Each structure stands twice: as structure tokens, then as C-alpha cells.
Short mmCIF file of C-alpha atoms and ligand atoms in Angstrom, two decimals:
data_model
loop_
_atom_site.label_atom_id
_atom_site.label_comp_id
_atom_site.label_asym_id
_atom_site.label_seq_id
_atom_site.Cartn_x
_atom_site.Cartn_y
_atom_site.Cartn_z
CA MET A 1 0.72 -8.62 -2.48
CA ALA A 2 2.09 -12.13 -2.19
CA LYS A 3 4.85 -11.46 -4.71
CA MET A 4 5.66 -8.10 -3.16
CA SER A 5 5.95 -9.61 0.31
CA VAL A 6 8.55 -12.14 -0.82
CA GLY A 7 10.44 -9.88 -3.23
CA ILE A 8 9.49 -11.51 -6.51
CA ALA A 9 10.14 -9.12 -9.40
CA ASP A 10 8.79 -10.79 -12.53
CA ASN A 11 7.09 -7.76 -14.10
CA LEU A 12 7.70 -4.03 -14.37
CA LEU A 13 5.62 -3.05 -11.33
CA LEU A 14 7.24 -5.62 -9.07
CA SER A 15 10.68 -4.67 -10.38
CA VAL A 16 10.02 -1.04 -9.45
CA ILE A 17 8.92 -2.17 -6.00
CA ARG A 18 11.99 -4.40 -5.66
CA ALA A 19 14.21 -1.46 -6.58
CA TRP A 20 12.44 0.86 -4.10
CA ASP A 21 14.87 2.80 -1.96
CA THR A 22 13.34 1.60 1.30
CA THR A 23 16.15 2.93 3.49
CA GLY A 24 16.74 6.33 1.89
CA LEU A 25 20.32 5.25 1.23
CA VAL A 26 20.20 6.13 -2.48
CA ASP A 27 17.76 9.05 -2.59
CA GLY A 28 18.17 10.41 0.92
CA ASP A 29 20.15 13.49 0.01
CA PHE A 30 17.66 14.96 -2.44
CA LYS A 31 14.27 13.70 -1.30
CA PRO A 32 12.90 15.32 1.85
CA GLU A 33 10.62 12.40 2.59
CA ARG A 34 10.91 8.73 1.87
CA PRO A 35 8.63 7.83 -1.07
CA ARG A 36 5.61 5.78 -0.13
CA ILE A 37 3.90 2.92 -1.94
CA PHE A 38 0.12 2.80 -1.62
CA VAL A 39 -1.38 -0.67 -1.92
CA ALA A 40 -5.12 -0.97 -2.53
CA PRO A 41 -5.93 -4.68 -2.53
CA ALA A 42 -8.97 -6.01 -4.35
CA MET A 43 -9.91 -9.66 -4.31
CA ASN A 44 -12.60 -12.20 -3.64
CA SER A 45 -13.71 -12.40 0.01
CA ALA A 46 -12.38 -15.95 0.40
CA MET A 47 -8.99 -14.83 -0.92
CA TRP A 48 -8.98 -11.85 1.44
CA HIS A 49 -9.65 -14.10 4.45
CA GLN A 50 -7.18 -16.79 3.36
CA PRO A 51 -4.42 -17.26 5.96
CA VAL A 52 -1.62 -16.71 3.45
CA THR A 53 -3.17 -13.36 2.50
CA ARG A 54 -3.11 -12.45 6.19
CA GLN A 55 0.60 -13.34 6.31
CA ASN A 56 1.36 -11.30 3.23
CA LEU A 57 -0.70 -8.41 4.57
CA SER A 58 1.11 -8.57 7.87
CA ILE A 59 4.43 -7.99 6.10
CA LEU A 60 3.12 -5.02 4.14
CA ARG A 61 1.15 -3.46 6.98
CA ASP A 62 2.87 -4.43 10.23
CA GLN A 63 6.50 -4.59 9.12
CA TRP A 64 6.83 -2.23 6.14
CA GLY A 65 3.79 -0.08 6.83
CA TRP A 66 4.20 3.58 7.60
CA SER A 67 2.59 4.82 10.81
CA PRO A 68 3.46 7.47 13.37
CA ALA A 69 4.93 4.60 15.42
CA ASN A 70 6.92 3.37 12.41
CA PRO A 71 8.15 6.46 10.55
CA GLU A 72 10.64 4.26 8.68
CA GLY A 73 7.70 2.57 6.95
CA TRP A 74 7.30 2.98 3.21
CA VAL A 75 3.99 1.21 2.50
CA THR A 76 0.41 2.27 3.16
CA VAL A 77 -2.19 -0.46 2.77
CA LEU A 78 -5.59 0.96 1.88
CA PRO A 79 -7.92 -1.72 3.18
CA PRO A 80 -10.61 -3.17 0.95
CA ILE A 81 -14.26 -2.45 1.57
CA GLU A 82 -17.38 -4.54 1.61
CA LYS A 83 -19.25 -4.34 -1.67
CA SER A 84 -20.53 -6.28 -4.64
CA LEU A 85 -17.43 -7.97 -6.10
CA ALA A 86 -16.54 -8.75 -9.69
CA CYS A 87 -17.26 -12.44 -9.08
CA GLY A 88 -20.86 -11.64 -8.10
CA ASP A 89 -20.43 -12.16 -4.35
CA VAL A 90 -21.09 -9.40 -1.87
CA GLY A 91 -18.40 -9.21 0.78
CA SER A 92 -15.13 -7.74 1.93
CA GLY A 93 -12.35 -7.61 -0.62
CA GLY A 94 -13.58 -4.80 -2.83
CA MET A 95 -11.00 -2.17 -3.65
CA MET A 96 -11.41 0.99 -1.63
CA ASP A 97 -13.47 3.57 -3.52
CA TRP A 98 -11.12 5.30 -5.98
CA ARG A 99 -12.15 8.72 -4.67
CA ASP A 100 -10.95 7.70 -1.21
CA ILE A 101 -7.68 6.40 -2.70
CA VAL A 102 -7.15 9.74 -4.49
CA ARG A 103 -7.96 11.59 -1.26
CA GLN A 104 -5.39 9.57 0.72
CA ILE A 105 -2.71 10.23 -1.89
CA GLU A 106 -3.60 13.93 -2.07
CA GLU A 107 -3.30 14.16 1.68
CA HIS A 108 0.04 12.37 1.65
CA LEU A 109 1.37 14.72 -1.04
CA ASN A 110 -0.11 17.76 0.72
CA LEU A 111 -2.33 18.46 -2.28
CA SER A 112 -5.67 18.34 -0.49
CA LYS A 113 -7.66 21.56 -0.42
CA ASN A 114 -8.34 21.13 3.31
CA GLN A 115 -4.67 21.73 4.07
CA ALA A 116 -3.56 25.31 3.68
C1 NAG B 1 2.92 -14.63 0.83
O1 NAG B 1 2.18 -15.53 0.07
C2 NAG B 1 2.93 -16.49 -0.63
C3 NAG B 1 1.99 -17.37 -1.39
O2 NAG B 1 1.11 -16.64 -2.17
C4 NAG B 1 3.78 -17.29 0.31
O3 NAG B 1 4.60 -18.18 -0.44
C5 NAG B 1 4.64 -16.37 1.11
O4 NAG B 1 5.36 -17.11 2.08
C6 NAG B 1 3.83 -15.33 1.80
N1 NAG B 1 4.72 -14.35 2.42
C7 NAG B 1 4.84 -14.23 3.70
C8 NAG B 1 5.87 -13.28 4.13
O5 NAG B 1 4.18 -14.85 4.49
C1 NAG B 2 3.57 17.36 3.84
O1 NAG B 2 3.60 18.35 4.82
C2 NAG B 2 4.16 17.89 6.04
C3 NAG B 2 3.97 18.97 7.08
O2 NAG B 2 4.39 20.22 6.58
C4 NAG B 2 5.62 17.53 5.79
O3 NAG B 2 6.21 17.07 6.98
C5 NAG B 2 5.71 16.47 4.75
O4 NAG B 2 7.06 16.21 4.42
C6 NAG B 2 4.96 16.85 3.49
N1 NAG B 2 4.86 15.70 2.63
C7 NAG B 2 5.37 15.68 1.40
C8 NAG B 2 5.17 14.42 0.64
O5 NAG B 2 5.95 16.63 0.90
#
């Protein structure tokens, strides 16, 4: 999240994100909808509540985040949940349940069975 928010591209994933067509300038003619990046953070509770994480999150969610009020947005942050974390603590910072992540992506891609 921190690297994404400042545009660092030092691995394949971050390079793909850095090359994302955030304006539709490149892909606009043949993609009906701007592609979306789903971010599902997972970290220790202390990291999640760290002020710099809040700043990074604010970029992804409040500036780049898609919402009905910001249809130009290209990021969806799937907030972490409270659960038993890998470090042994119980607290917020656990990745959203993978089934819920799949459901959100299915809904975005109009693949969910609920939509006819
Ligand atoms: C995100 O976090 C990094 C440190 O991890 C910090 O250098 C950077 O300024 C933060 N980005 C924003 C936009 O606040
Ligand atoms: C999903 O369906 C809605 C409503 O028909 C449409 O506006 C949207 O572009 C579709 N999303 C994708 C990713 O095709």
C-alpha cells in the first residue's frame, strides 16, 4: 500500500500498478469500463493503526477509490477484519475473508448468480 501510494515500482505487481491506465487514455476505446484494482490489506493491528498507513490508505481510498461519487476511481479497498492474526494477536488488520473478496470481484464483473 505504501509503495503503491507513492508510485514505487520495484517488482512486477507494482510495475503493473504503475502502468495502470488510470485515465482510460490508452484503453478507453476498447474497454467499456475502466479496469479496477482491488486491494485487500492484511497486517498487524499496530501497523493498520499507524498514522502513515492511514495516509497511504487515504490516497487509495479517498483519492483513487471508486465510488458512485467518484466514478473516475480505479481502486477498491476491501477493508481488513478483526480476527486472529498471523502474529498471534487478535485485532483488526486481518485480510477480509477470501470468500467475501471473491464475492466483491464477482459482483464487479457481473458474474454473481444474484444478478440476472
Ligand atoms: C505512504 O507511506 C510511506 C512510508 O511507508 C510514506 O513515505 C509515504 O509518504 C506515504 N504516502 C502518502 C501519500 O502519504
Ligand atoms: C456490469 O453491469 C453494469 C450494469 O449493466 C454495467 O454498467 C457495468 O459496466 C458492468 N461491469 C462490467 C465490469 O462489465
